[in-house]
PDB file of N, CA and C and ligand atoms in Angstrom:
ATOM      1  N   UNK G 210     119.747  37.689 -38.551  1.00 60.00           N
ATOM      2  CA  UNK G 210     118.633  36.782 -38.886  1.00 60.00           C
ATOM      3  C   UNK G 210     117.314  37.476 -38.552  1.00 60.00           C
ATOM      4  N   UNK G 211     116.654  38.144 -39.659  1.00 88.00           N
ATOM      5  CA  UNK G 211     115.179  39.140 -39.025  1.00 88.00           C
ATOM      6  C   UNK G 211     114.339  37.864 -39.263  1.00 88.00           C
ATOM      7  N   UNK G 212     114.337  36.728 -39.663  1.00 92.00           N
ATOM      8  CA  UNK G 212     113.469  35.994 -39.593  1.00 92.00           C
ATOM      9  C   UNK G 212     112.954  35.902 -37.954  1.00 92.00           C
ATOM     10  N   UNK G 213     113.727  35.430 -36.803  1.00 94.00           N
ATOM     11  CA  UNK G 213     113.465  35.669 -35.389  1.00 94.00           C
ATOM     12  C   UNK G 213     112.259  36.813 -35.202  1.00 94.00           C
ATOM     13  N   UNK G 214     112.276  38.467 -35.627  1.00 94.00           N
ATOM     14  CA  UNK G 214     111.856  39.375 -35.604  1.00 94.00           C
ATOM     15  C   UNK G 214     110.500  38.843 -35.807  1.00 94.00           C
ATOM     16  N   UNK G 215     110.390  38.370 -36.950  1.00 94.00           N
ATOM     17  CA  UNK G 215     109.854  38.029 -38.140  1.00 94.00           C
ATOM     18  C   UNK G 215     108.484  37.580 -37.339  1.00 94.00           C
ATOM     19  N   UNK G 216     109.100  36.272 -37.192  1.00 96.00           N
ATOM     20  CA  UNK G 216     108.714  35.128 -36.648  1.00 96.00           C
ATOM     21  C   UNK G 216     107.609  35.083 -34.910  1.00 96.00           C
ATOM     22  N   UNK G 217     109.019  36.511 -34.220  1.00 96.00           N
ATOM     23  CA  UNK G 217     107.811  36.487 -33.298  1.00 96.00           C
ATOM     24  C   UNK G 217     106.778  37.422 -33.072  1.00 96.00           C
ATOM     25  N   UNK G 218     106.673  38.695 -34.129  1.00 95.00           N
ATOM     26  CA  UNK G 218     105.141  39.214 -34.296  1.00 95.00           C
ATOM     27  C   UNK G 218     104.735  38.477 -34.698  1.00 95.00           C
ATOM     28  N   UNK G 219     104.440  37.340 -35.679  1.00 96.00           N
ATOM     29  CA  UNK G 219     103.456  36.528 -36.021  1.00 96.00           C
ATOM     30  C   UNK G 219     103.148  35.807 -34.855  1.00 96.00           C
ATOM     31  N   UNK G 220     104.013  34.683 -34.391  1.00 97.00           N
ATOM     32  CA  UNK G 220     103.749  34.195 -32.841  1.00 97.00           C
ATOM     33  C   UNK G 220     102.529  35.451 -32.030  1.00 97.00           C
ATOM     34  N   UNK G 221     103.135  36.735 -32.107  1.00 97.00           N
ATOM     35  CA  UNK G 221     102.264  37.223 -30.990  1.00 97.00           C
ATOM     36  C   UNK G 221     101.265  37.458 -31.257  1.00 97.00           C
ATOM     37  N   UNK G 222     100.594  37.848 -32.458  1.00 97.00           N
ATOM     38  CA  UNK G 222      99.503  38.204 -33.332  1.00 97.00           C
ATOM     39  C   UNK G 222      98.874  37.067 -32.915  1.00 97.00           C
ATOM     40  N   UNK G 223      99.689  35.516 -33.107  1.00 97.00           N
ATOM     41  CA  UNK G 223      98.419  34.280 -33.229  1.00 97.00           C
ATOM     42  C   UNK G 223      98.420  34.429 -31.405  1.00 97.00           C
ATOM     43  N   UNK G 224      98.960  34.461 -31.164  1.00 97.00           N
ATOM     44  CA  UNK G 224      98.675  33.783 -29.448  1.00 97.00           C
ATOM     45  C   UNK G 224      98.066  34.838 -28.970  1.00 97.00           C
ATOM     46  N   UNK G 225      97.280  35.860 -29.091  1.00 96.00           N
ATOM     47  CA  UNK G 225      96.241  36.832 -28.810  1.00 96.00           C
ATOM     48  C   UNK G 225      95.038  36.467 -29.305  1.00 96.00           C
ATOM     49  N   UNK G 226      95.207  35.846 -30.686  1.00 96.00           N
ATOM     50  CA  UNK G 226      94.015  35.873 -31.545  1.00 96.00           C
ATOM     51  C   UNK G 226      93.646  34.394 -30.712  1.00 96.00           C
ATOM     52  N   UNK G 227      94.319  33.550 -30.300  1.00 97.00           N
ATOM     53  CA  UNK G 227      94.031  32.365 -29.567  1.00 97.00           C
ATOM     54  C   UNK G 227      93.089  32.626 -28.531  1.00 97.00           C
ATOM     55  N   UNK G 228      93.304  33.092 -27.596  1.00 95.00           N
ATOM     56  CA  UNK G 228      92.527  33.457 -26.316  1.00 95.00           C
ATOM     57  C   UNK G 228      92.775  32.590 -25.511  1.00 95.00           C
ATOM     58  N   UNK G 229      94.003  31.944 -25.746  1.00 95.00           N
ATOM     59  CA  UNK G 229      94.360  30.849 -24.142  1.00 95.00           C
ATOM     60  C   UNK G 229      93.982  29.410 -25.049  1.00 95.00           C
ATOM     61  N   UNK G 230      92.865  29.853 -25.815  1.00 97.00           N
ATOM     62  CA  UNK G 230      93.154  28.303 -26.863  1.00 97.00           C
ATOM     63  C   UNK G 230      94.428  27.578 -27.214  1.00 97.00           C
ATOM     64  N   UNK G 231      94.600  26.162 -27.168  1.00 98.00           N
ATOM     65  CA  UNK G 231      95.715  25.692 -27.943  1.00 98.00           C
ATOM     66  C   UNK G 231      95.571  25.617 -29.300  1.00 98.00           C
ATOM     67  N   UNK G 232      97.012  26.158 -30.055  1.00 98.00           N
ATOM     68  CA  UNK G 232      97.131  26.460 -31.714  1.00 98.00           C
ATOM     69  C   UNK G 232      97.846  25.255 -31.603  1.00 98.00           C
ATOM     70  N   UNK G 233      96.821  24.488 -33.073  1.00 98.00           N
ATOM     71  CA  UNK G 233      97.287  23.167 -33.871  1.00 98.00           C
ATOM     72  C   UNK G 233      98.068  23.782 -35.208  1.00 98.00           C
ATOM     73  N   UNK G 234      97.379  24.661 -35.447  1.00 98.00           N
ATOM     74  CA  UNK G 234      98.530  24.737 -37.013  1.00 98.00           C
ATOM     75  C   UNK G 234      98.186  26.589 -37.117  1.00 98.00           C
ATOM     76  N   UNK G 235      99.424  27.220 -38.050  1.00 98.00           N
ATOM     77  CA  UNK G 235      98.977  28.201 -38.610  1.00 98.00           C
ATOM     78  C   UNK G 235      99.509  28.155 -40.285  1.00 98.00           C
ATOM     79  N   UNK G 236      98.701  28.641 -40.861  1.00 98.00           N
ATOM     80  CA  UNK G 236      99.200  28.817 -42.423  1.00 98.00           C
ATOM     81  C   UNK G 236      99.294  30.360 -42.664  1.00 98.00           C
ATOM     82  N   UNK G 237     100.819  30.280 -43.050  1.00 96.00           N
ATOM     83  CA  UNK G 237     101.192  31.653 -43.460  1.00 96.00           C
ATOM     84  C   UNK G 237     101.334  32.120 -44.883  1.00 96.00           C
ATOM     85  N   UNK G 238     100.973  32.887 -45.093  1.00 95.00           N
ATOM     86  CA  UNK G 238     101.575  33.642 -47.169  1.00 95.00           C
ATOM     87  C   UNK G 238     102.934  34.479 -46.709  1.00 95.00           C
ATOM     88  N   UNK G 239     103.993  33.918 -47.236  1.00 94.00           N
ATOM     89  CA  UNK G 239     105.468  34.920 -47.225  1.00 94.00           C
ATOM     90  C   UNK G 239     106.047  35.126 -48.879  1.00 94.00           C
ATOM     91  N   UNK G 240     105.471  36.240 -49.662  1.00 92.00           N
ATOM     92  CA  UNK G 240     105.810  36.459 -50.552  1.00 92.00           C
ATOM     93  C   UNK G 240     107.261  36.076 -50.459  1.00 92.00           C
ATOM     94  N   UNK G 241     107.690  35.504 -52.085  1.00 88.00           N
ATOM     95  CA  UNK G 241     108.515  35.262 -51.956  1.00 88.00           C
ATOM     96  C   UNK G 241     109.685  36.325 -52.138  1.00 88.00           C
ATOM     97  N   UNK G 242     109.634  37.821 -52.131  1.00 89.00           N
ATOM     98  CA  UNK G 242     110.012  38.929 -52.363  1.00 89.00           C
ATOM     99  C   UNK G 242     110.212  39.535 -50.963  1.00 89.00           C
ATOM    100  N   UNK G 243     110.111  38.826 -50.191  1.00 88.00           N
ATOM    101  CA  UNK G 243     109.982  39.227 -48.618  1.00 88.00           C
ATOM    102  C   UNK G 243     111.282  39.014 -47.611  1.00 88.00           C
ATOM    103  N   UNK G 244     112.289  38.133 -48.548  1.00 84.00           N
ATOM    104  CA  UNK G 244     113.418  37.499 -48.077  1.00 84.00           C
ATOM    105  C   UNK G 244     113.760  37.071 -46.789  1.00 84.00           C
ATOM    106  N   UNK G 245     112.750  36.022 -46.295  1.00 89.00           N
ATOM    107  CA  UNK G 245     112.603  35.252 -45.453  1.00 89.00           C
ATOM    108  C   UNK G 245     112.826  33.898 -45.945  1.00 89.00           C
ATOM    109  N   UNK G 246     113.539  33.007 -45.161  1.00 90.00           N
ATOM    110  CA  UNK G 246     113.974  31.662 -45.441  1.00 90.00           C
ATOM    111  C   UNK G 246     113.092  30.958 -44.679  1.00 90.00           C
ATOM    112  N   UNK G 247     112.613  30.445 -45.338  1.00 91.00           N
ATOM    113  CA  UNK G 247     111.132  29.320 -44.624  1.00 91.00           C
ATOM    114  C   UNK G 247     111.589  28.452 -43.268  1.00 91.00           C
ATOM    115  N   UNK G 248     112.641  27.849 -44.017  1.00 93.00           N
ATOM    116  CA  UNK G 248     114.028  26.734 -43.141  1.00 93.00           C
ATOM    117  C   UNK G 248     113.822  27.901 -41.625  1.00 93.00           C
ATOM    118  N   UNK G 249     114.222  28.494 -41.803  1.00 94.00           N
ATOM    119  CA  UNK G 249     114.682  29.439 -40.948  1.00 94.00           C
ATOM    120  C   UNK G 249     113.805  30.020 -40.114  1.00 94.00           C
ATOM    121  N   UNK G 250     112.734  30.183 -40.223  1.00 96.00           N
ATOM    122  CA  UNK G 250     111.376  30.358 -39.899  1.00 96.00           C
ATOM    123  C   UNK G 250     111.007  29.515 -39.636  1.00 96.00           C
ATOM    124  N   UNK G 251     111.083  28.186 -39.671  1.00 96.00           N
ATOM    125  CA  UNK G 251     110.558  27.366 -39.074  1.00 96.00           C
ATOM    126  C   UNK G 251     110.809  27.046 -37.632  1.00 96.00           C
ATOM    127  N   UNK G 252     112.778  27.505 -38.013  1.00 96.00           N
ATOM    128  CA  UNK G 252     113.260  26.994 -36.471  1.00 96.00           C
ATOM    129  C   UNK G 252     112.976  28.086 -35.576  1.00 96.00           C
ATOM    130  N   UNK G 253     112.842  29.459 -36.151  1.00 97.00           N
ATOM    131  CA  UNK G 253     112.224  29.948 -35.057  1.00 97.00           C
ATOM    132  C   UNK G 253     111.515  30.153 -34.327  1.00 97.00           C
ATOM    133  N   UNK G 254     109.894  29.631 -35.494  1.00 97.00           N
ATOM    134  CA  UNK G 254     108.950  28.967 -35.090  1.00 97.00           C
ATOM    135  C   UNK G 254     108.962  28.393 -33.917  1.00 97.00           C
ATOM    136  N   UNK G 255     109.857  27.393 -33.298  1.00 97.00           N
ATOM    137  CA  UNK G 255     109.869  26.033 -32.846  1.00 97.00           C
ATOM    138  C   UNK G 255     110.261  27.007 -31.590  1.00 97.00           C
ATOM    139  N   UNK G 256     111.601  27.943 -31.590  1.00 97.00           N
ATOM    140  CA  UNK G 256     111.809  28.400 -30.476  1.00 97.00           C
ATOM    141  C   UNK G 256     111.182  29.254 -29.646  1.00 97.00           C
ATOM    142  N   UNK G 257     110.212  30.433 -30.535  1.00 97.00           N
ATOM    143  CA  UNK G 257     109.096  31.014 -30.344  1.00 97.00           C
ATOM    144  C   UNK G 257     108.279  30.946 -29.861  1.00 97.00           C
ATOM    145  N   UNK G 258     107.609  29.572 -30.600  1.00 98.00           N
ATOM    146  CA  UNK G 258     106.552  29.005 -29.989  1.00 98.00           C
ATOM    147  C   UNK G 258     106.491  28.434 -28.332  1.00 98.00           C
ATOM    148  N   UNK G 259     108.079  27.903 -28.097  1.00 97.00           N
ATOM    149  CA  UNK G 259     107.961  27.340 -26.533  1.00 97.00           C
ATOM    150  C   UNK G 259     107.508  27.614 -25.220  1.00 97.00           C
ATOM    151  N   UNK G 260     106.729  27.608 -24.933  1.00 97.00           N
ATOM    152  CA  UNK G 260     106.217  27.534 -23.203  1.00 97.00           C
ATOM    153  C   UNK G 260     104.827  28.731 -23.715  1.00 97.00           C
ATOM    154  N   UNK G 261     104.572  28.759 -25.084  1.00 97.00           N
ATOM    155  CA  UNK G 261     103.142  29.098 -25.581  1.00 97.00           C
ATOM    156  C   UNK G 261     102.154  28.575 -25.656  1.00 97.00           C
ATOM    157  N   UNK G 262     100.932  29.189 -26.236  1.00 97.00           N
ATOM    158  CA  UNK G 262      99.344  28.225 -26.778  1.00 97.00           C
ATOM    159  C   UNK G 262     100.300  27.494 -27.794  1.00 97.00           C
ATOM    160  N   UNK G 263     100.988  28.294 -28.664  1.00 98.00           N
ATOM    161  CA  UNK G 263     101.554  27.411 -30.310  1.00 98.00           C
ATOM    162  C   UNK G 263     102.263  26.573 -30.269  1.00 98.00           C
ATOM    163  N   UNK G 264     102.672  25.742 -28.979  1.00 97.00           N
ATOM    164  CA  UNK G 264     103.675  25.018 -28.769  1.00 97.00           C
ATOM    165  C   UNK G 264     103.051  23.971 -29.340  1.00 97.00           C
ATOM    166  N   UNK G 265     104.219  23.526 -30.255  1.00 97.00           N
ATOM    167  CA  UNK G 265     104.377  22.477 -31.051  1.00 97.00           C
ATOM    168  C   UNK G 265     103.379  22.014 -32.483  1.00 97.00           C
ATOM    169  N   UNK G 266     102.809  23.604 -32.544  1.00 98.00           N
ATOM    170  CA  UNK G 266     101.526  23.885 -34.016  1.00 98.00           C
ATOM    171  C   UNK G 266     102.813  23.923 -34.816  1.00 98.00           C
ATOM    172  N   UNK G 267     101.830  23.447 -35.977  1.00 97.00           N
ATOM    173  CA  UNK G 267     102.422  22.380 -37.193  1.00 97.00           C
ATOM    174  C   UNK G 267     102.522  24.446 -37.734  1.00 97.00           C
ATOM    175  N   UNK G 268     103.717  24.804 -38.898  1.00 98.00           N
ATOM    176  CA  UNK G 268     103.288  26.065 -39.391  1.00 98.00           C
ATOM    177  C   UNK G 268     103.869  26.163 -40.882  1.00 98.00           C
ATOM    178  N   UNK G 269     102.783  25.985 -41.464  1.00 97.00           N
ATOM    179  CA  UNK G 269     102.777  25.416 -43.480  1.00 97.00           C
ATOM    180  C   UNK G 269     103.297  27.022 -43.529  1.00 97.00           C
ATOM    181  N   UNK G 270     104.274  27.018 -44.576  1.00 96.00           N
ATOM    182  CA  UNK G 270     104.586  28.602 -45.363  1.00 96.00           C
ATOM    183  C   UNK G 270     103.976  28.143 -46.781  1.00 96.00           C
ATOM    184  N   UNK G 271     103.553  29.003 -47.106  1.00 95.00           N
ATOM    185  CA  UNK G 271     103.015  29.223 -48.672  1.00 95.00           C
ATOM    186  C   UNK G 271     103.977  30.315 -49.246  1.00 95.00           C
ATOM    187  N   UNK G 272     104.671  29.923 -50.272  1.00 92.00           N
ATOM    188  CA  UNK G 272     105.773  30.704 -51.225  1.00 92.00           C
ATOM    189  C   UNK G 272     104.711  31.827 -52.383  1.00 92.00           C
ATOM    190  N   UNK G 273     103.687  32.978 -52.453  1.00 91.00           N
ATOM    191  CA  UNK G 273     103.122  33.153 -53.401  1.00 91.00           C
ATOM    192  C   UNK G 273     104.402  33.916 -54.367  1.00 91.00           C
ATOM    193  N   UNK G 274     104.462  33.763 -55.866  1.00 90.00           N
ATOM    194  CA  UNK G 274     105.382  34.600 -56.767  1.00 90.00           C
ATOM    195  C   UNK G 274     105.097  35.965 -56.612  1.00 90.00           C
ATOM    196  N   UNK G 275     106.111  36.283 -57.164  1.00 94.00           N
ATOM    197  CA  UNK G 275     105.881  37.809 -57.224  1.00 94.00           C
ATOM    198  C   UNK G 275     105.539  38.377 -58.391  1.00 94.00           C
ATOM    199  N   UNK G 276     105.026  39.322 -58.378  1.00 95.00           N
ATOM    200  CA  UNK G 276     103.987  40.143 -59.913  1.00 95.00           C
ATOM    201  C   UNK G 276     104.216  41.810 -59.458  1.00 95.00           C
ATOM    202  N   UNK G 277     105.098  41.935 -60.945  1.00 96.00           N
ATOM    203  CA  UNK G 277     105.440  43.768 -61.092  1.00 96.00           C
ATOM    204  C   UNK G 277     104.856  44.292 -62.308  1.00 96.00           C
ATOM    205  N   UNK G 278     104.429  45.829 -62.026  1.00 97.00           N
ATOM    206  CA  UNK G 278     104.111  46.519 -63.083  1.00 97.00           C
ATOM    207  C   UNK G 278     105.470  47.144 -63.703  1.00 97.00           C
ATOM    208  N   UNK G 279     105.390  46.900 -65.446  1.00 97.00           N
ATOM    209  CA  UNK G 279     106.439  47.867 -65.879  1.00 97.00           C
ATOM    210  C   UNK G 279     105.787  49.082 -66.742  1.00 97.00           C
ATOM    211  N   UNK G 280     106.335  50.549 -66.003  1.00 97.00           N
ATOM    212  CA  UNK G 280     105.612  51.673 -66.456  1.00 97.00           C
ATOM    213  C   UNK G 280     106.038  51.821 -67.879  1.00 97.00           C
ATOM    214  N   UNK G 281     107.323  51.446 -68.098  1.00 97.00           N
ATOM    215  CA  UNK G 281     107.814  51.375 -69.215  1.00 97.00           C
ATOM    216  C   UNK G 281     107.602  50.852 -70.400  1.00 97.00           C
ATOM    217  N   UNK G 282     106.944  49.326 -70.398  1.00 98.00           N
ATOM    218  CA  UNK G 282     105.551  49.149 -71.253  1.00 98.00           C
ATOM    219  C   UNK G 282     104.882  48.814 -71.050  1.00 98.00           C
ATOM    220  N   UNK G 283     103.997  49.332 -69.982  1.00 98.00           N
ATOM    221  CA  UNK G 283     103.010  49.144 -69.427  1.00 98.00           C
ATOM    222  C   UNK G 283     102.245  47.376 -69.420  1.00 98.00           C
ATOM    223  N   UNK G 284     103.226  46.774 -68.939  1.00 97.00           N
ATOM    224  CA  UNK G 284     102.435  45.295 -68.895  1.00 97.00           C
ATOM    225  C   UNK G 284     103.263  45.146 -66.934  1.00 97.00           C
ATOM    226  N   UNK G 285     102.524  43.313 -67.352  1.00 97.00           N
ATOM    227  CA  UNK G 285     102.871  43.404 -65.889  1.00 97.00           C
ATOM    228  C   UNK G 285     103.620  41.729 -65.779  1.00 97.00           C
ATOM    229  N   UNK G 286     104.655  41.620 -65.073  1.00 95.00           N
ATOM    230  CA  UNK G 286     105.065  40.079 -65.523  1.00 95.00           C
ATOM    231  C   UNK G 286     105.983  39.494 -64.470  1.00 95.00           C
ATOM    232  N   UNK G 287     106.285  38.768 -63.850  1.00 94.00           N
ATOM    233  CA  UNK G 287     106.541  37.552 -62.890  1.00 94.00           C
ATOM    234  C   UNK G 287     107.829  38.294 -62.232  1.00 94.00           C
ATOM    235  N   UNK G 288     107.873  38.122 -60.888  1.00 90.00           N
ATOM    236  CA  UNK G 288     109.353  38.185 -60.428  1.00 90.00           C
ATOM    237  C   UNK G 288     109.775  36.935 -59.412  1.00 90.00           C
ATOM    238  N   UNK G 289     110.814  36.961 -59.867  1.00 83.00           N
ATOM    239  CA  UNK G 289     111.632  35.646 -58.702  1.00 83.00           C
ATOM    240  C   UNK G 289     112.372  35.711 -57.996  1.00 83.00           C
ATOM    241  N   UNK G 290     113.206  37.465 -58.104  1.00 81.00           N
ATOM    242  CA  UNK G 290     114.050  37.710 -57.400  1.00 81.00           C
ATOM    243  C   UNK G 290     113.678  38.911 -57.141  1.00 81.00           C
ATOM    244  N   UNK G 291     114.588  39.591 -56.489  1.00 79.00           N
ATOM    245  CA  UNK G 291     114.226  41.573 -55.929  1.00 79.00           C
ATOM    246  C   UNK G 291     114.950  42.235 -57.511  1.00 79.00           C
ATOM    247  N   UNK G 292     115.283  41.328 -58.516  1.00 86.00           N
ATOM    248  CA  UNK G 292     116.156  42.048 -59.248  1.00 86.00           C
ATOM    249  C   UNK G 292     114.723  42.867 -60.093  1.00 86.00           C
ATOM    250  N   UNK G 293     114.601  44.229 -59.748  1.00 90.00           N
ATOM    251  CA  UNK G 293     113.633  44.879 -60.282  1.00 90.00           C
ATOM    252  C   UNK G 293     114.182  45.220 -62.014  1.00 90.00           C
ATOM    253  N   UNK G 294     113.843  44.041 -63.074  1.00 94.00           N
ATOM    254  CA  UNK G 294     114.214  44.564 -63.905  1.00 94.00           C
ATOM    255  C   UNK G 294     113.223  43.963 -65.148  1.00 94.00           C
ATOM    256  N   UNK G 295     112.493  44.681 -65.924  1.00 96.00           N
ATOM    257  CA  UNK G 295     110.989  44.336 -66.858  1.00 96.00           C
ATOM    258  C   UNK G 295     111.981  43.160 -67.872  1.00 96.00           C
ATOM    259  N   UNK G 296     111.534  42.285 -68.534  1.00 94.00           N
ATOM    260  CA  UNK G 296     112.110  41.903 -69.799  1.00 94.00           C
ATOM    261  C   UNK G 296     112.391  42.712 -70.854  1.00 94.00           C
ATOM    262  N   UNK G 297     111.914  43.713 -71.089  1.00 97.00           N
ATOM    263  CA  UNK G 297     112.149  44.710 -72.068  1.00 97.00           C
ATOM    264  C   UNK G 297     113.113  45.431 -71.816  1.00 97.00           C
ATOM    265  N   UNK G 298     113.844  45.542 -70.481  1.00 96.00           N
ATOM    266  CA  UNK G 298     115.065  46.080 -70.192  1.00 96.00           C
ATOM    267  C   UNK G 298     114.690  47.105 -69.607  1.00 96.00           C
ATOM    268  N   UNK G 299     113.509  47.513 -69.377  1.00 97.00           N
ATOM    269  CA  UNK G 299     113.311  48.805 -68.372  1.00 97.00           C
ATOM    270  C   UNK G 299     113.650  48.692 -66.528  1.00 97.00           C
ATOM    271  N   UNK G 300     114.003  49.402 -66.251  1.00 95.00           N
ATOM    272  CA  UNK G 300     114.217  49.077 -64.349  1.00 95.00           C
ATOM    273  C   UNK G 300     112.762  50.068 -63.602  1.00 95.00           C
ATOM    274  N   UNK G 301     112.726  50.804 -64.409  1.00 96.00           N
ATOM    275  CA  UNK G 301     111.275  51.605 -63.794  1.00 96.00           C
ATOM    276  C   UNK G 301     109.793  50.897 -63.315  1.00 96.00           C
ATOM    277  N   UNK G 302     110.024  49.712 -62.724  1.00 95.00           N
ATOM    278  CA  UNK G 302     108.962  48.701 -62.457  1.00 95.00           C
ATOM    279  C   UNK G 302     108.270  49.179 -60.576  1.00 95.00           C
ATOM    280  N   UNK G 303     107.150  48.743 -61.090  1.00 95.00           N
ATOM    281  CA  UNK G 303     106.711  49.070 -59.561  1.00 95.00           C
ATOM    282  C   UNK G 303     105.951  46.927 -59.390  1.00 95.00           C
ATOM    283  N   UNK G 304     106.472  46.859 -57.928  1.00 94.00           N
ATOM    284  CA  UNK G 304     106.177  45.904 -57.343  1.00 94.00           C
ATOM    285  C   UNK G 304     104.405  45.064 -56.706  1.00 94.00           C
ATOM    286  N   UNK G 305     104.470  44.650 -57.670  1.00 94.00           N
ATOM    287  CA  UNK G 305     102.345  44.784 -56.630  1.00 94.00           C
ATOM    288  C   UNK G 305     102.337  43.625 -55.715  1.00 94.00           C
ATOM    289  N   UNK G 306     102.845  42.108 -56.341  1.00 93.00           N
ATOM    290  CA  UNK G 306     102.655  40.976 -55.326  1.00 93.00           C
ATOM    291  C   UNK G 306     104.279  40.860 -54.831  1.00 93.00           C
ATOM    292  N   UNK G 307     104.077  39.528 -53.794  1.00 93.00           N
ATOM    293  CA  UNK G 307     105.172  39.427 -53.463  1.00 93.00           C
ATOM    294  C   UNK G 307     105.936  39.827 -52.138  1.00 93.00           C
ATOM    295  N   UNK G 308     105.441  40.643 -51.617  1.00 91.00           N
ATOM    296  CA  UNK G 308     106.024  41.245 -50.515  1.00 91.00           C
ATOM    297  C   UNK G 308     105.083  41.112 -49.293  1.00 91.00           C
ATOM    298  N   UNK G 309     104.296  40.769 -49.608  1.00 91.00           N
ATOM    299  CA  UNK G 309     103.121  40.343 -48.845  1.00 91.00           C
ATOM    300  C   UNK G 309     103.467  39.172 -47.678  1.00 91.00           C
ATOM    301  N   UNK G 310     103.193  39.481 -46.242  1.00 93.00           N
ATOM    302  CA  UNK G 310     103.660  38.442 -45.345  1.00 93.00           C
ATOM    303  C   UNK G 310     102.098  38.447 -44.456  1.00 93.00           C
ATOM    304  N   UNK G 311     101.302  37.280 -44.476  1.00 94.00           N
ATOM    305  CA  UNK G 311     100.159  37.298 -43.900  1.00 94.00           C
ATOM    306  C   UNK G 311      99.570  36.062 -43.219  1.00 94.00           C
ATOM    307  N   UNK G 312      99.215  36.033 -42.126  1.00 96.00           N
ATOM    308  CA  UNK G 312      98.213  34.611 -42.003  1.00 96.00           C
ATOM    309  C   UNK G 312      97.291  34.499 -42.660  1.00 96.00           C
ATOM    310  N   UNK G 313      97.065  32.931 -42.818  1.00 97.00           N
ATOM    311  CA  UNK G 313      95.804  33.470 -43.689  1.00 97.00           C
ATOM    312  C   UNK G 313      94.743  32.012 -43.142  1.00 97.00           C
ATOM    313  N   UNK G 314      95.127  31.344 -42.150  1.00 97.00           N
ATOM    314  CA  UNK G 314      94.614  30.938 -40.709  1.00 97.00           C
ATOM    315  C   UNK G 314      95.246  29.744 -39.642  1.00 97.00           C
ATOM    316  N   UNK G 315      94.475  29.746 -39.356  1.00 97.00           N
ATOM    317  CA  UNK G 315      94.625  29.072 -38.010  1.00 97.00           C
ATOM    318  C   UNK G 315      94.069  28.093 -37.010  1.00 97.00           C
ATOM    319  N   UNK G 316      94.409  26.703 -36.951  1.00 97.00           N
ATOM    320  CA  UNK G 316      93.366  26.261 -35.911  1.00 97.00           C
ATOM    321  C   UNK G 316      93.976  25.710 -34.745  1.00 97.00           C
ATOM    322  N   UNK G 317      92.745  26.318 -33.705  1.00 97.00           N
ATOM    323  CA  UNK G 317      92.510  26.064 -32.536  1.00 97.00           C
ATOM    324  C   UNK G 317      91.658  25.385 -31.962  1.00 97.00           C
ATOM    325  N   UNK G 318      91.652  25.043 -30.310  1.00 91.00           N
ATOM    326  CA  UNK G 318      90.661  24.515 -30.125  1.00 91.00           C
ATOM    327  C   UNK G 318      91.598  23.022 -29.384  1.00 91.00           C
TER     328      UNK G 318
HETATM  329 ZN1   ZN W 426     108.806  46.670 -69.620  1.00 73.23          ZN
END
């Protein structure tokens, strides 16, 4: 389960950026190409968070899609899965969104 992993660099990232503040919520971006289970992240969230500033912050995941370039004809078009494969049948695709795992904030106070 790397969600745990996952789960507690973000924890540590926010509870630095806190400064001893108590965290009410954080909102995260977890491409959905990132293969993290939200469910799953949440509960680690919960365990993570205990005897922290984040104890008991609310923590929204945002699912963004994923978006690949295909060199093959040069367009660029949606992914939903890791299955790197263009509609045109090419596999030579490069990945741009999607993989992306970020806060994108936080409140304290
Ligand atoms: Zn293509």
């Amino acid at each position: 389960m790397h969600e745990m992993a996952i789960t507690q660099s973000v924890v540590d990232a926010v509870c630095e950026r806190a400064d001893g503040r108590t965290v009410h919520s954080i909102r995260l971006q977890v491409g959905c190409l990132c293969a993290v289970v939200p469910d799953a992240m949440q509960f680690c969230f919960e365990l993570v968070t205990e005897g922290t500033v984040a104890e008991g912050a609310r923590l929204d995941i945002e699912e963004p899609p994923g978006l690949a370039h295909c060199r093959g004809c040069d367009t660029n078009f949606p992914l939903q899965d890791l299955v790197l494969l263009c509609p045109c049948g090419s596999a030579d695709v490069e990945v741009l969104e999607g993989r992306e795992l970020r806060i994108m904030s936080m409140e304290v106070g």
